[in-house]
Amino acid sequence: MMAESEKRLLIAALGGVNEIGKNMYILQYGDDIVIIDCGSKFPDETLLGIDLIIPDISYLLSNQDKVKGLVVTHGHEDHIGGIPYLLKQLQVPVYASRLTLGLIEIKLKEHGILRETVLQRIDADSVLDFGTITCRFFNTNHSIPDCLGVVFDTPEGVVVHTGDFKFDMTPVNKQYPDIHKMADIGKRGVLVLLSESTNAERPGFTPSERLVGAHIDEAFGKAERRVFISTFASNVHRLQQVVEAAERTNRVLSLLGRSMVNVVTVAQELGYLTIPEGMLVEPEEAAKMPPEKVAVLCTGSQGEPMAALSRLASTNHRQMEIQAGDMVIIAANPIPGNERNVSRIVDNLYTLGAQVIYGSRSELHVSGHGSQEELKLMLTLMKPDYFIPIHGEFRMLHQHRILAEAVGVRSSHIFILNNGDVVESSDGKVRLSGRIPSGQTLVDGLGIGDIGNVVLRDRRQLSADGILITVISLCKTEGKLVSEPETVSRGFVYVRDSETLLKEINQHVTAVVNKMHEDNINQWNVIKQTIKDSLGKILYARTKRRPMILPIIIEV
Amino acid sequence: MMAESEKRLLIAALGGVNEIGKNMYILQYGDDIVIIDCGSKFPDETLLGIDLIIPDISYLLSNQDKVKGLVVTHGHEDHIGGIPYLLKQLQVPVYASRLTLGLIEIKLKEHGILRETVLQRIDADSVLDFGTITCRFFNTNHSIPDCLGVVFDTPEGVVVHTGDFKFDMTPVNKQYPDIHKMADIGKRGVLVLLSESTNAERPGFTPSERLVGAHIDEAFGKAERRVFISTFASNVHRLQQVVEAAERTNRVLSLLGRSMVNVVTVAQELGYLTIPEGMLVEPEEAAKMPPEKVAVLCTGSQGEPMAALSRLASTNHRQMEIQAGDMVIIAANPIPGNERNVSRIVDNLYTLGAQVIYGSRSELHVSGHGSQEELKLMLTLMKPDYFIPIHGEFRMLHQHRILAEAVGVRSSHIFILNNGDVVESSDGKVRLSGRIPSGQTLVDGLGIGDIGNVVLRDRRQLSADGILITVISLCKTEGKLVSEPETVSRGFVYVRDSETLLKEINQHVTAVVNKMHEDNINQWNVIKQTIKDSLGKILYARTKRRPMILPIIIEV
């Protein structure tokens, strides 16, 4: 028997609201928890040295026996990147469409946990039974094939999670958005809609991916020598259009970059990408062919310094090099924060004599996310009683709220959440009710969650002004200095320019330690803090810099 | 008598080509050198801890007696920011228009060198005589008043440097571009044109600053409570339009941010900005007034973390706070690299309940730089025999070259320079000839040029994975360990999580040192390197991180 207090539906975000990335949502009714997505995101410039950010899953760990399944909407990193880290701590079956599963499998293999994981393929017709919660699906389209929206039947009513979507009525792969099904779901009544907000600030309707195909074709038609084209590896639709442009201009195709090879392999195996027999050749082989017969698909459209395009631009790619007259197409817009890196690459490519097609005016990229008119269309189709805008920073959620109000959702029925906020439905009422633990777990090398504010604060100080270490040897019996302090700095000043400064530092430290010894002050902490404070002032006066000062006391 | 070899005109960039910022050009004929501008630029994310970048001026220092004057085109940081650093090393008279001089004076005062500097005010009618080189000027317009283009009469012919410009035919301050004079200069013949390339990638014609005024007016008209508006302090035209919008809506005006106060004070004193009597009030006073009566002009439109707008958004400004219903206008587009910071501010402002107007669709910003049609207009007016595109990264210079070719400049007469490249004109021929020293001088605190690659490389390693220091005390007489190593880390791992690791490290170091002592290896460098290498492997295996390892040997 379920207790009265458990007869309620809980909805919460563990990641994905007030941020772009690491999307992860949960639905709970009584003893049944279903997870939707488990993404990662890349650190911004303040998280020095961090490799990846994943959601804090402590709520799930303390409710392990209730977690019935992880449903994945599609195969982008911000929806699947956290899965290996989740599965290492929590055994839960994973449900995803064919291509999504293929991409998850690559990750699990890399982490060595593919064999022990239960993976189940679903499609838009699947029905999953998680006790009190039943899941159904509908097709959407986006910049990767095989995207699903999720419909949850719960004792409180129907909850819909859109995943990422646009309404591309002329999709490249014939994966049409399932508008009739959506209309039907809306007609039967939706209690709560969770809908993505990435482009909520953008007016109008996002153009079809086919538009990009037309421009790729045009560019290939003009190219007189080799064509290099860089785009998101996961945008299989676009890859297909590149294949077709290469075919029409009688070019072979080579792949550069690990993720490009991975995705093409999986997408081809699963039938999402059709490449003519013999078209794919190894880069070494392509490098020997006549330039007008060669096209190259490569990673690095965001200017990532270690990816293929960046290496090509700085002429240190192992297998190929850009030659004067080659055409380079960057078929992606830089994500905010990446503009400088992409610009640097364009500059380098021009210097090599390449013809470069880039930038938003080139029309070689369209967004995978629906703009305002499409978000209103989804809201209109679903006619939800309550609305939770998801996937986006606050200003996007805020704009999405305005759109929802415009199509008739009541203001008091719209919830803008923080990660961890819980929306509860019980006794016919939906309301905000409390919080569950949430946050960001930082992955650095093999360490997961072992980097905290102290370490990051130290890294920030170290990065700005370096460190100065002074080793003080004290006599074990008498507590006074046995030799001159040993002072070393890194990232602070040139050693050869700073002999006078080092001498002054050593004299100062010696004086401080001697004085404290005379005054009978022997607590090491006090000595260290006194040195830090007084030395900090001297260094700032001399250099206007604030290196980390680290006194080390040795007893000999 | 001038030697034959000196009868030649040299043109070179010390900064400003293949980059945005730190513009500095020189013209030399025989013993006469004239400098045009001396700018600074802000470091990118790879230059950890650096405050400012200025041009390398070693060529000028080794030709001190030849430097006749510094001519400044306008008062933006990328044209005046390096002046105090130049003047501290080189006595040279500075020539600039009224507002530009006012802004330079602020800098010189801050650096305590105002009194010993020779400053001379010029305008479009001035003629300066630098021996073999004569300078004349023409008015241009840009996002700051009082901009000049420079015409150099030299024995080899006329050289024109445009400074920054657009063609705003309806300027806010009646400072019209001097098109007739430009036409006249072109008619009499220009040997070499140096023209700015900032917007060479942008098609069309940059809109007039008046467009922004109309949108500011509209926004002020809709505001029901206080209006906060943030823009570049130096855009005096825009400040004037804000003043007028405040006047029309019966609001007082407060200023937040040091550079806003500085520029408004100077611009008002010099008559570039007209503010009605009694309109300016202190922020503390404004905070007490009815909200519909208050407008606030503030710095921070680029999301600078320490500027007024950022402090307001994070509710830690000393003097004012944003209230629900206030309107915040960001009248500037983020410069590439600043998007994330600006977005964060917008999110915070929305969270505070403010109405925010931002982004390129708001039309609250127009560029101060001419687009492609204006660059072609300048080229057409000047009809130069030779052309050097300046002010811009390589792709911009490259696009500007294409524009010049389109209006009839011969391809072989166009030079895309690197900083330090010298263009020489002699015997009626203009050609690339050699290089002079150039580069970036890094300013960090009080240190100028004392930070080099070693320090920066150290800062990068420190920022990514921190540092591990292990102090080894060796016996002075016998050279063996006298106590356990003392190991400390910062920015690497949490200390409380890493006791086992620290223990392993100390055991390892002890073993290495003991083994080397047994093997009679006493060179400290060898001992240190052995510890670094072997410890590095252990740490990477345990953590997949590569902290800087710093062994310090103490002899006791």
Tab-separated table of C-alpha atoms in Angstrom, chain A residues 90-386:
chain	number	residue	atom	x	y	z
A	90	LEU	CA	23.891	3.414	-10.238
A	91	GLN	CA	22.649	0.319	-12.110
A	92	VAL	CA	19.731	1.416	-14.267
A	93	PRO	CA	18.451	0.243	-17.647
A	94	VAL	CA	18.879	2.744	-20.466
A	95	TYR	CA	16.168	3.277	-23.099
A	96	ALA	CA	16.992	5.114	-26.330
A	97	SER	CA	16.389	5.113	-30.059
A	98	ARG	CA	18.718	3.293	-32.422
A	99	LEU	CA	21.235	6.005	-33.306
A	100	THR	CA	21.191	7.376	-29.766
A	101	LEU	CA	22.010	3.899	-28.427
A	102	GLY	CA	24.829	3.576	-30.959
A	103	LEU	CA	26.395	6.792	-29.669
A	104	ILE	CA	25.896	5.790	-26.033
A	105	GLU	CA	27.583	2.462	-26.737
A	106	ILE	CA	30.735	4.239	-27.973
A	107	LYS	CA	30.924	6.075	-24.638
A	108	LEU	CA	30.302	2.993	-22.532
A	109	LYS	CA	32.978	1.124	-24.452
A	110	GLU	CA	35.483	3.923	-23.775
A	111	HIS	CA	34.656	3.707	-20.076
A	112	GLY	CA	34.806	-0.086	-20.113
A	113	ILE	CA	31.240	-0.579	-18.858
A	114	LEU	CA	29.387	-1.589	-22.015
A	115	ARG	CA	28.983	-5.237	-21.102
A	116	GLU	CA	27.361	-4.816	-17.705
A	117	THR	CA	24.845	-2.204	-18.896
A	118	VAL	CA	21.245	-3.011	-19.835
A	119	LEU	CA	20.436	-1.127	-23.032
A	120	GLN	CA	17.025	-1.274	-24.677
A	121	ARG	CA	16.149	0.122	-28.071
A	122	ILE	CA	12.923	2.069	-28.385
A	123	ASP	CA	11.153	3.999	-31.100
A	124	ALA	CA	8.149	6.281	-31.394
A	125	ASP	CA	5.800	3.297	-31.029
A	126	SER	CA	7.326	1.876	-27.858
A	127	VAL	CA	5.485	1.789	-24.570
A	128	LEU	CA	7.484	1.469	-21.353
A	129	ASP	CA	5.957	0.473	-18.065
A	130	PHE	CA	7.634	1.851	-14.941
A	131	GLY	CA	5.047	0.866	-12.359
A	132	THR	CA	2.815	3.868	-11.810
A	133	ILE	CA	4.401	5.712	-14.746
A	134	THR	CA	3.965	4.697	-18.380
A	135	CYS	CA	6.124	6.201	-21.142
A	136	ARG	CA	5.151	6.750	-24.767
A	137	PHE	CA	7.006	8.679	-27.451
A	138	PHE	CA	6.680	10.924	-30.481
A	139	ASN	CA	9.127	11.799	-33.245
A	140	THR	CA	10.640	15.252	-33.381
A	141	ASN	CA	13.391	16.598	-35.556
A	142	HIS	CA	16.605	18.318	-34.618
A	143	SER	CA	20.228	18.470	-35.764
A	144	ILE	CA	20.699	14.733	-35.185
A	145	PRO	CA	18.450	11.884	-36.336
A	146	ASP	CA	16.227	9.735	-34.133
A	147	CYS	CA	15.003	12.335	-31.653
A	148	LEU	CA	12.100	11.535	-29.371
A	149	GLY	CA	9.699	13.532	-27.267
A	150	VAL	CA	8.381	11.676	-24.219
A	151	VAL	CA	4.820	11.359	-22.909
A	152	PHE	CA	4.386	10.203	-19.323
A	153	ASP	CA	1.062	8.813	-18.186
A	154	THR	CA	0.896	9.202	-14.426
A	155	PRO	CA	-1.914	8.882	-11.890
A	156	GLU	CA	-1.931	12.697	-11.740
A	157	GLY	CA	-2.176	13.205	-15.476
A	158	VAL	CA	-0.025	13.456	-18.580
A	159	VAL	CA	3.415	15.063	-18.525
A	160	VAL	CA	5.197	15.795	-21.823
A	161	HIS	CA	8.941	16.376	-22.228
A	162	THR	CA	9.782	17.630	-25.739
A	163	GLY	CA	13.496	16.888	-25.825
A	164	ASP	CA	15.205	19.181	-28.352
A	165	PHE	CA	13.168	19.988	-31.436
A	166	LYS	CA	12.459	22.117	-34.437
A	167	PHE	CA	9.684	21.741	-36.972
A	168	ASP	CA	11.518	20.916	-40.189
A	169	MET	CA	8.767	20.016	-42.660
A	170	THR	CA	11.308	19.055	-45.324
A	171	PRO	CA	13.791	17.023	-43.299
A	172	VAL	CA	16.818	15.554	-45.043
A	173	ASN	CA	16.275	12.019	-43.770
A	174	LYS	CA	12.478	11.894	-44.015
A	175	GLN	CA	12.186	11.836	-40.223
A	176	TYR	CA	9.177	14.108	-40.109
A	177	PRO	CA	7.998	15.686	-36.887
A	178	ASP	CA	4.989	13.702	-35.692
A	179	ILE	CA	2.561	16.627	-35.694
A	180	HIS	CA	-0.610	14.537	-35.797
A	181	LYS	CA	0.496	12.530	-32.805
A	182	MET	CA	1.368	15.717	-30.938
A	183	ALA	CA	-2.050	17.163	-31.771
A	184	ASP	CA	-3.647	13.997	-30.493
A	185	ILE	CA	-1.703	14.113	-27.219
A	186	GLY	CA	-2.741	17.741	-26.750
A	187	LYS	CA	-6.353	16.949	-27.524
A	188	ARG	CA	-6.466	14.264	-24.854
A	189	GLY	CA	-5.110	16.712	-22.294
A	190	VAL	CA	-1.655	17.564	-20.984
A	191	LEU	CA	-1.185	18.444	-17.326
A	192	VAL	CA	2.404	19.677	-17.561
A	193	LEU	CA	4.556	20.457	-20.598
A	194	LEU	CA	8.333	20.695	-20.327
A	195	SER	CA	9.581	22.302	-23.548
A	196	GLU	CA	13.043	23.334	-24.661
A	197	SER	CA	13.985	27.042	-24.758
A	198	THR	CA	17.325	27.252	-26.600
A	199	ASN	CA	16.039	29.611	-29.302
A	200	ALA	CA	13.305	31.335	-27.285
A	201	GLU	CA	14.996	34.674	-27.948
A	202	ARG	CA	14.938	34.190	-31.728
A	203	PRO	CA	11.908	35.479	-33.661
A	204	GLY	CA	10.442	33.584	-36.579
A	205	PHE	CA	10.854	30.012	-37.761
A	206	THR	CA	14.194	28.189	-38.031
A	207	PRO	CA	15.000	27.339	-41.666
A	208	SER	CA	15.103	23.759	-42.877
A	209	GLU	CA	18.366	21.830	-42.934
A	210	ARG	CA	17.804	21.564	-46.703
A	211	LEU	CA	18.816	25.210	-47.047
A	212	VAL	CA	22.297	24.258	-45.888
A	213	GLY	CA	22.387	21.455	-48.444
A	214	ALA	CA	21.730	23.933	-51.241
A	215	HIS	CA	24.596	26.148	-50.099
A	216	ILE	CA	26.961	23.216	-49.662
A	217	ASP	CA	26.146	22.178	-53.223
A	218	GLU	CA	26.800	25.664	-54.498
A	219	ALA	CA	30.164	25.873	-52.726
A	220	PHE	CA	31.263	22.447	-53.985
A	221	GLY	CA	30.281	23.546	-57.481
A	222	LYS	CA	32.628	26.526	-57.320
A	223	ALA	CA	35.608	24.720	-55.812
A	224	GLU	CA	38.492	24.210	-58.215
A	225	ARG	CA	40.722	22.204	-55.908
A	226	ARG	CA	40.105	20.244	-52.719
A	227	VAL	CA	37.154	20.977	-50.457
A	228	PHE	CA	37.540	20.712	-46.676
A	229	ILE	CA	34.280	20.970	-44.794
A	230	SER	CA	33.953	21.074	-41.037
A	231	THR	CA	30.734	20.631	-39.107
A	232	PHE	CA	29.342	18.968	-35.970
A	233	ALA	CA	30.018	15.257	-36.382
A	234	SER	CA	26.641	14.380	-34.898
A	235	ASN	CA	24.731	16.333	-37.549
A	236	VAL	CA	24.194	13.246	-39.683
A	237	HIS	CA	21.744	15.089	-41.955
A	238	ARG	CA	24.442	17.546	-42.871
A	239	LEU	CA	27.001	14.784	-43.340
A	240	GLN	CA	24.568	13.146	-45.784
A	241	GLN	CA	24.310	16.386	-47.732
A	242	VAL	CA	28.109	16.653	-47.858
A	243	VAL	CA	28.264	13.093	-49.188
A	244	GLU	CA	25.778	14.011	-51.894
A	245	ALA	CA	27.639	17.177	-52.858
A	246	ALA	CA	30.846	15.156	-53.103
A	247	GLU	CA	29.094	12.595	-55.253
A	248	ARG	CA	27.711	15.214	-57.622
A	249	THR	CA	31.185	16.731	-58.076
A	250	ASN	CA	32.931	13.342	-58.465
A	251	ARG	CA	35.019	13.585	-55.336
A	252	VAL	CA	36.178	10.930	-52.921
A	253	LEU	CA	35.643	11.649	-49.251
A	254	SER	CA	38.109	11.412	-46.383
A	255	LEU	CA	37.383	11.773	-42.689
A	256	LEU	CA	39.604	13.612	-40.200
A	257	GLY	CA	39.013	13.556	-36.456
A	258	ARG	CA	38.085	10.782	-34.055
A	259	SER	CA	34.479	11.819	-33.446
A	260	MET	CA	33.877	12.211	-37.201
A	261	VAL	CA	35.120	8.662	-37.808
A	262	ASN	CA	33.074	7.346	-34.862
A	263	VAL	CA	29.807	8.965	-35.884
A	264	VAL	CA	30.146	8.163	-39.585
A	265	THR	CA	30.875	4.537	-38.731
A	266	VAL	CA	27.900	4.167	-36.406
A	267	ALA	CA	25.523	6.168	-38.617
A	268	GLN	CA	26.512	4.140	-41.656
A	269	GLU	CA	26.181	0.807	-39.832
A	270	LEU	CA	22.722	1.744	-38.589
A	271	GLY	CA	21.598	3.042	-41.972
A	272	TYR	CA	21.333	6.731	-41.144
A	273	LEU	CA	24.037	7.687	-43.583
A	274	THR	CA	24.374	6.368	-47.134
A	275	ILE	CA	27.804	6.631	-48.672
A	276	PRO	CA	28.406	5.295	-52.196
A	277	GLU	CA	30.692	2.278	-52.468
A	278	GLY	CA	34.307	3.341	-52.801
A	279	MET	CA	33.774	6.983	-51.954
A	280	LEU	CA	35.412	6.838	-48.499
A	281	VAL	CA	39.204	6.769	-48.719
A	282	GLU	CA	41.931	7.057	-46.134
A	283	PRO	CA	43.446	10.560	-45.760
A	284	GLU	CA	46.893	9.336	-46.856
A	285	GLU	CA	45.365	8.060	-50.077
A	286	ALA	CA	43.341	11.231	-50.673
A	287	ALA	CA	46.490	13.313	-50.197
A	288	LYS	CA	47.938	11.642	-53.313
A	289	MET	CA	44.893	12.186	-55.554
A	290	PRO	CA	44.265	15.104	-57.921
A	291	PRO	CA	42.953	17.972	-55.790
A	292	GLU	CA	39.719	18.458	-57.733
A	293	LYS	CA	38.786	14.855	-56.890
A	294	VAL	CA	38.968	15.193	-53.117
A	295	ALA	CA	36.611	16.295	-50.357
A	296	VAL	CA	37.450	16.070	-46.654
A	297	LEU	CA	35.011	16.065	-43.741
A	298	CYS	CA	36.660	17.170	-40.539
A	299	THR	CA	35.992	17.983	-36.898
A	300	GLY	CA	36.844	21.290	-35.266
A	301	SER	CA	34.129	23.646	-36.531
A	302	GLN	CA	34.076	25.277	-33.082
A	303	GLY	CA	37.785	26.054	-33.242
A	304	GLU	CA	38.712	23.375	-30.701
A	305	PRO	CA	42.521	23.628	-30.540
A	306	MET	CA	43.174	19.868	-30.712
A	307	ALA	CA	40.653	19.064	-33.453
A	308	ALA	CA	41.417	18.418	-37.110
A	309	LEU	CA	40.530	21.844	-38.549
A	310	SER	CA	42.707	23.692	-36.069
A	311	ARG	CA	45.612	21.357	-36.796
A	312	LEU	CA	45.143	21.785	-40.532
A	313	ALA	CA	45.094	25.574	-40.172
A	314	SER	CA	48.311	25.578	-38.177
A	315	THR	CA	49.914	23.068	-40.588
A	316	ASN	CA	50.513	20.409	-38.002
A	317	HIS	CA	48.071	17.741	-39.048
A	318	ARG	CA	49.746	14.378	-39.390
A	319	GLN	CA	47.949	13.233	-42.515
A	320	MET	CA	46.987	16.206	-44.680
A	321	GLU	CA	47.863	19.819	-45.336
A	322	ILE	CA	45.976	22.765	-46.751
A	323	GLN	CA	47.299	23.984	-50.096
A	324	ALA	CA	46.824	27.331	-51.820
A	325	GLY	CA	43.541	27.293	-53.707
A	326	ASP	CA	41.850	24.699	-51.482
A	327	MET	CA	38.374	25.619	-50.302
A	328	VAL	CA	37.569	25.385	-46.605
A	329	ILE	CA	33.939	25.500	-45.501
A	330	ILE	CA	33.034	25.974	-41.855
A	331	ALA	CA	29.434	24.771	-41.784
A	332	ALA	CA	28.618	25.794	-38.219
A	333	ASN	CA	28.204	29.016	-36.273
A	334	PRO	CA	30.538	29.511	-33.339
A	335	ILE	CA	28.878	28.862	-29.984
A	336	PRO	CA	29.326	31.926	-27.731
A	337	GLY	CA	32.804	31.766	-26.275
A	338	ASN	CA	34.332	30.072	-29.324
A	339	GLU	CA	34.410	33.067	-31.697
A	340	ARG	CA	38.052	33.931	-31.119
A	341	ASN	CA	39.287	30.426	-31.724
A	342	VAL	CA	37.304	30.135	-34.954
A	343	SER	CA	38.540	33.557	-36.140
A	344	ARG	CA	42.127	32.535	-35.490
A	345	ILE	CA	41.615	29.477	-37.673
A	346	VAL	CA	40.089	31.540	-40.490
A	347	ASP	CA	43.075	33.908	-40.360
A	348	ASN	CA	45.505	31.003	-40.554
A	349	LEU	CA	43.633	29.403	-43.440
A	350	TYR	CA	43.705	32.646	-45.430
A	351	THR	CA	47.422	32.927	-44.743
A	352	LEU	CA	47.842	29.463	-46.296
A	353	GLY	CA	46.098	30.738	-49.424
A	354	ALA	CA	42.843	28.865	-48.897
A	355	GLN	CA	39.468	30.184	-49.906
A	356	VAL	CA	37.393	30.222	-46.714
A	357	ILE	CA	33.608	30.176	-46.419
A	358	TYR	CA	32.481	30.938	-42.883
A	359	GLY	CA	30.254	33.125	-40.753
A	360	SER	CA	26.538	33.541	-40.394
A	361	ARG	CA	26.156	35.295	-43.753
A	362	SER	CA	27.389	32.199	-45.573
A	363	GLU	CA	24.126	30.344	-44.734
A	364	LEU	CA	26.077	27.139	-44.233
A	365	HIS	CA	24.455	26.526	-40.903
A	366	VAL	CA	20.939	26.479	-39.591
A	367	SER	CA	20.009	25.909	-35.979
A	368	GLY	CA	18.654	22.578	-34.778
A	369	HIS	CA	16.340	24.316	-32.345
A	370	GLY	CA	12.929	25.772	-33.029
A	371	SER	CA	12.537	29.553	-32.955
A	372	GLN	CA	9.690	31.478	-31.344
A	373	GLU	CA	7.008	30.482	-33.851
A	374	GLU	CA	7.887	26.815	-33.437
A	375	LEU	CA	7.862	27.053	-29.654
A	376	LYS	CA	4.402	28.606	-29.896
A	377	LEU	CA	3.352	25.828	-32.261
A	378	MET	CA	4.437	23.184	-29.732
A	379	LEU	CA	2.603	25.012	-26.931
A	380	THR	CA	-0.489	25.284	-29.117
A	381	LEU	CA	-0.401	21.604	-30.072
A	382	MET	CA	0.030	20.454	-26.479
A	383	LYS	CA	-2.334	22.970	-24.834
A	384	PRO	CA	-0.808	22.251	-21.406
A	385	ASP	CA	-2.485	23.249	-18.182
A	386	TYR	CA	0.933	23.907	-16.614
